[in-house]
Tab-separated table of C-alpha atoms in Angstrom:
chain	number	residue	atom	x	y	z
A	1	GLU	CA	-11.591	-20.214	-10.042
A	2	THR	CA	-10.593	-18.379	-6.589
A	3	GLY	CA	-8.756	-14.824	-7.217
A	4	VAL	CA	-5.135	-13.396	-5.426
A	5	THR	CA	-5.629	-13.176	-1.949
A	6	GLN	CA	-3.114	-11.651	0.569
A	7	SER	CA	-2.999	-11.517	4.532
A	8	PRO	CA	-3.044	-9.299	6.533
A	9	THR	CA	-4.836	-6.640	5.450
A	10	HIS	CA	-2.857	-4.554	7.227
A	11	LEU	CA	0.188	-4.391	9.808
A	12	ILE	CA	1.445	-2.307	12.021
A	13	LYS	CA	5.602	-3.335	12.878
A	14	THR	CA	7.996	-0.857	14.350
A	15	ARG	CA	11.913	-0.125	12.856
A	16	GLY	CA	14.062	-3.319	13.184
A	17	GLN	CA	11.096	-5.692	13.655
A	18	GLN	CA	10.563	-8.686	10.920
A	19	VAL	CA	7.276	-9.236	8.788
A	20	THR	CA	6.086	-12.118	6.958
A	21	LEU	CA	3.158	-11.024	4.649
A	22	ARG	CA	1.312	-13.871	3.014
A	23	CYS	CA	-0.273	-14.419	-0.671
A	24	SER	CA	-2.580	-17.183	-2.621
A	25	SER	CA	-1.918	-17.095	-5.892
A	26	GLN	CA	-4.996	-17.663	-8.234
A	27	SER	CA	-5.569	-20.937	-9.553
A	28	GLY	CA	-3.554	-22.655	-11.916
A	29	HIS	CA	-0.703	-19.341	-11.942
A	30	ASN	CA	2.801	-21.081	-11.606
A	31	THR	CA	4.606	-17.723	-11.667
A	32	VAL	CA	3.760	-14.641	-8.169
A	33	SER	CA	6.012	-11.464	-8.307
A	34	TRP	CA	5.910	-9.352	-5.508
A	35	TYR	CA	5.736	-5.538	-5.469
A	36	GLN	CA	6.296	-2.271	-3.029
A	37	GLN	CA	3.728	0.486	-3.828
A	38	ALA	CA	4.614	3.858	-1.666
A	39	LEU	CA	1.203	6.515	-2.004
A	40	GLY	CA	1.264	7.978	-5.001
A	41	GLN	CA	3.732	5.916	-7.001
A	42	GLY	CA	3.148	2.879	-9.062
A	43	PRO	CA	4.075	-0.395	-7.793
A	44	GLN	CA	8.415	-1.116	-8.001
A	45	PHE	CA	8.823	-5.062	-8.436
A	46	ILE	CA	10.481	-6.824	-5.247
A	47	PHE	CA	10.531	-10.359	-6.878
A	48	GLN	CA	9.185	-12.890	-9.009
A	49	TYR	CA	9.041	-16.307	-8.438
A	50	TYR	CA	8.545	-19.127	-10.902
A	51	ARG	CA	8.080	-23.171	-9.580
A	52	GLU	CA	9.495	-22.396	-6.090
A	53	GLU	CA	12.439	-20.903	-7.624
A	54	GLU	CA	13.127	-16.689	-7.412
A	55	ASN	CA	13.215	-15.698	-11.424
A	56	GLY	CA	14.613	-12.403	-11.390
A	57	ARG	CA	14.643	-9.138	-8.777
A	58	GLY	CA	14.495	-5.619	-8.472
A	59	ASN	CA	16.754	-3.009	-6.933
A	60	PHE	CA	16.072	-4.477	-3.026
A	61	PRO	CA	18.422	-4.966	-0.594
A	62	PRO	CA	18.826	-8.998	0.605
A	63	ARG	CA	16.783	-8.233	3.888
A	64	PHE	CA	14.063	-8.844	1.232
A	65	SER	CA	13.549	-12.447	0.929
A	66	GLY	CA	10.535	-14.152	-0.402
A	67	LEU	CA	9.391	-17.898	-0.831
A	68	GLN	CA	7.016	-19.779	-2.832
A	69	PHE	CA	5.610	-23.010	-2.017
A	70	PRO	CA	4.282	-26.392	-4.188
A	71	ASN	CA	0.915	-25.239	-4.087
A	72	TYR	CA	1.976	-22.235	-5.371
A	73	SER	CA	0.903	-20.129	-2.067
A	74	SER	CA	3.841	-17.272	-1.579
A	75	GLU	CA	5.533	-15.709	1.417
A	76	LEU	CA	7.610	-12.181	1.345
A	77	ASN	CA	10.007	-11.362	4.672
A	78	VAL	CA	11.417	-8.396	5.813
A	79	ASN	CA	14.091	-8.236	7.946
A	80	ALA	CA	15.262	-5.049	10.223
A	81	LEU	CA	12.633	-3.086	8.844
A	82	GLU	CA	13.160	0.671	8.477
A	83	LEU	CA	10.622	3.680	8.069
A	84	ASP	CA	10.792	4.164	4.438
A	85	ASP	CA	9.318	0.379	4.027
A	86	SER	CA	5.692	1.244	5.241
A	87	ALA	CA	4.064	0.663	1.512
A	88	LEU	CA	1.358	-1.086	0.209
A	89	TYR	CA	2.860	-4.680	-0.939
A	90	LEU	CA	1.206	-6.230	-3.781
A	91	CYS	CA	1.400	-9.893	-5.219
A	92	ALA	CA	0.817	-11.279	-8.693
A	93	SER	CA	0.503	-14.189	-9.957
A	94	SER	CA	0.089	-15.514	-12.948
A	95	SER	CA	1.245	-18.191	-15.877
A	96	GLY	CA	3.814	-18.207	-17.673
A	97	LEU	CA	7.473	-19.820	-18.482
A	98	ALA	CA	10.636	-19.508	-16.484
A	99	GLY	CA	12.395	-16.372	-17.880
A	100	GLY	CA	9.688	-15.631	-20.176
A	101	PRO	CA	7.932	-12.491	-20.206
A	102	VAL	CA	4.522	-11.967	-17.906
A	103	ASP	CA	2.078	-10.421	-19.886
A	104	GLU	CA	-1.139	-10.703	-17.854
A	105	GLN	CA	-0.652	-10.675	-14.269
A	106	PHE	CA	-3.725	-10.843	-11.529
A	107	PHE	CA	-3.226	-8.637	-8.590
A	108	GLY	CA	-4.133	-9.354	-5.003
A	109	PRO	CA	-5.847	-6.572	-2.921
A	110	GLY	CA	-2.393	-5.369	-1.033
A	111	THR	CA	-1.050	-5.532	2.564
A	112	ARG	CA	-0.713	-2.314	4.037
A	113	LEU	CA	2.856	-1.678	6.149
A	114	THR	CA	3.271	0.787	8.272
A	115	VAL	CA	6.612	1.151	10.284
A	116	LEU	CA	6.530	3.194	13.130
B	1	GLY	CA	18.975	2.778	-16.616
B	2	GLN	CA	15.287	1.610	-17.047
B	3	SER	CA	12.708	4.209	-16.486
B	4	LEU	CA	9.393	4.827	-18.423
B	5	GLU	CA	7.451	8.513	-18.653
B	6	GLN	CA	3.838	9.139	-18.459
B	7	PRO	CA	1.550	12.239	-17.313
B	8	SER	CA	1.047	12.853	-13.868
B	9	GLU	CA	-2.788	13.747	-14.336
B	10	VAL	CA	-5.248	14.498	-17.156
B	11	THR	CA	-8.815	15.472	-16.843
B	12	ALA	CA	-11.558	14.574	-19.842
B	13	VAL	CA	-15.329	15.037	-19.842
B	14	GLU	CA	-17.422	12.002	-19.378
B	15	GLY	CA	-18.268	10.643	-22.979
B	16	ALA	CA	-15.294	12.017	-24.553
B	17	ILE	CA	-11.527	10.613	-25.286
B	18	VAL	CA	-8.725	10.463	-23.460
B	19	GLN	CA	-5.301	9.211	-24.479
B	20	ILE	CA	-2.253	8.545	-22.217
B	21	ASN	CA	0.697	8.182	-23.452
B	22	CYS	CA	4.138	6.372	-21.864
B	23	THR	CA	7.390	6.678	-23.121
B	24	TYR	CA	9.968	4.492	-22.421
B	25	GLN	CA	13.784	3.291	-22.085
B	26	THR	CA	14.915	-0.150	-21.110
B	27	SER	CA	17.903	-2.227	-22.151
B	28	GLY	CA	16.076	-4.950	-24.197
B	29	PHE	CA	12.426	-5.106	-24.818
B	30	TYR	CA	9.660	-7.833	-24.723
B	31	GLY	CA	6.577	-5.863	-24.411
B	32	LEU	CA	4.116	-3.106	-22.896
B	33	SER	CA	1.227	-3.797	-20.881
B	34	TRP	CA	-1.291	-0.954	-19.367
B	35	TYR	CA	-3.434	-1.707	-15.588
B	36	GLN	CA	-5.894	0.641	-13.666
B	37	GLN	CA	-6.050	1.139	-10.280
B	38	HIS	CA	-9.065	2.962	-8.437
B	39	ASP	CA	-8.197	4.745	-4.938
B	40	GLY	CA	-7.292	1.591	-2.061
B	41	GLY	CA	-8.249	-1.240	-4.775
B	42	ALA	CA	-5.413	-3.381	-7.012
B	43	PRO	CA	-4.007	-2.753	-9.883
B	44	THR	CA	-6.795	-4.455	-12.675
B	45	PHE	CA	-4.555	-5.649	-16.340
B	46	LEU	CA	-6.230	-4.035	-19.248
B	47	SER	CA	-4.239	-4.759	-22.134
B	48	TYR	CA	-0.565	-6.404	-23.063
B	49	ASN	CA	1.537	-5.193	-26.337
B	50	ALA	CA	4.398	-6.995	-27.741
B	51	LEU	CA	4.349	-6.397	-31.659
B	52	ASP	CA	4.084	-2.722	-32.942
B	53	GLY	CA	0.252	-1.284	-33.515
B	54	LEU	CA	-3.512	-0.737	-31.734
B	55	GLU	CA	-5.036	-3.740	-29.554
B	56	GLU	CA	-8.786	-2.893	-29.264
B	57	THR	CA	-10.679	-4.283	-26.113
B	58	GLY	CA	-13.654	-2.938	-26.240
B	59	ARG	CA	-14.004	0.898	-24.895
B	60	PHE	CA	-10.094	0.745	-24.276
B	61	SER	CA	-7.014	0.529	-27.152
B	62	SER	CA	-3.685	0.171	-26.798
B	63	PHE	CA	-1.112	1.492	-28.841
B	64	LEU	CA	2.809	0.119	-29.435
B	65	SER	CA	5.398	1.464	-31.582
B	66	ARG	CA	8.946	-0.376	-30.606
B	67	SER	CA	11.017	2.069	-32.709
B	68	ASP	CA	9.745	5.055	-31.063
B	69	SER	CA	9.985	3.442	-27.777
B	70	TYR	CA	6.566	4.945	-26.890
B	71	GLY	CA	3.109	3.477	-26.424
B	72	TYR	CA	-0.722	4.904	-25.437
B	73	LEU	CA	-3.402	3.694	-23.913
B	74	LEU	CA	-6.826	4.927	-25.306
B	75	LEU	CA	-10.287	5.221	-23.874
B	76	GLN	CA	-13.314	6.185	-25.666
B	77	GLU	CA	-16.654	7.027	-24.728
B	78	LEU	CA	-15.798	7.958	-20.908
B	79	GLN	CA	-17.952	6.754	-18.291
B	80	MET	CA	-17.394	8.067	-14.520
B	81	LYS	CA	-16.226	4.770	-13.513
B	82	ASP	CA	-13.044	5.589	-15.447
B	83	SER	CA	-11.882	7.840	-12.540
B	84	ALA	CA	-8.892	5.970	-11.517
B	85	SER	CA	-4.559	5.682	-11.734
B	86	TYR	CA	-3.701	4.582	-14.904
B	87	PHE	CA	-0.048	2.259	-14.902
B	88	CYS	CA	2.341	1.541	-18.478
B	89	ALA	CA	4.559	-1.461	-17.412
B	90	VAL	CA	7.892	-2.806	-19.519
B	91	ILE	CA	9.104	-6.074	-19.577
B	92	PRO	CA	12.698	-5.097	-20.297
B	93	GLY	CA	15.062	-7.733	-22.191
B	94	SER	CA	15.742	-9.577	-18.637
B	95	ALA	CA	11.868	-10.767	-19.417
B	96	SER	CA	12.311	-11.527	-15.349
B	97	LYS	CA	11.139	-8.132	-14.264
B	98	ILE	CA	8.484	-5.748	-14.779
B	99	ILE	CA	8.829	-1.659	-14.546
B	100	PHE	CA	5.929	0.164	-13.904
B	101	GLY	CA	5.825	4.063	-14.457
B	102	SER	CA	4.691	6.133	-11.735
B	103	GLY	CA	0.787	6.234	-13.066
B	104	THR	CA	-1.503	8.956	-14.857
B	105	ARG	CA	-4.137	9.843	-12.602
B	106	LEU	CA	-7.171	10.510	-14.734
B	107	SER	CA	-10.389	12.641	-13.413
B	108	ILE	CA	-13.482	12.394	-15.553
B	109	ARG	CA	-15.715	15.582	-15.345
B	110	PRO	CA	-19.865	15.426	-16.095
């Protein structure tokens, strides 16, 4: 059983650019959630995907978008990067039913994004 | 609005017991989770409470009171490796959203 992996580990972009972050879910998990974690803060929920459909969204603007693929890997896309987007981006996979509560999540190591 | 409150820092002695409290205010409620995160690492799941009462897993226990919108994480026989940030997380009524607290940094002294 493989764990959750994310790529890249670190990324540096400039303001206005676009970025794609990738996540490979733990084997057998059909739900993936993405989080933004600023230094010294708790993870902030961006959105969740269940079987390739967005299943819930936090208070993030539309320039944050995602995809989940048939193999349950996923992407987080951020357009028109702003300085405040600099953070650790975490994905977490879990198994569950659409609309149902997600109890145990398995987090990846994260991607550290720096926007200059 | 929806919010969680937990202490920002707690210090304890190796071998002792420490309790980290979490109060929440959400629109509806499914359950309360706890996660541990070491510096530079990813959060790791510790426990989940959907019903009132105490859940025990080894040295860690978690408690929930739905009527009080309150929960806590209890760590016993503290070890130096327990030094980390601990986050409570609530699943509100929508169930498709998870709200994390800002975390409690636990420091263990020899």
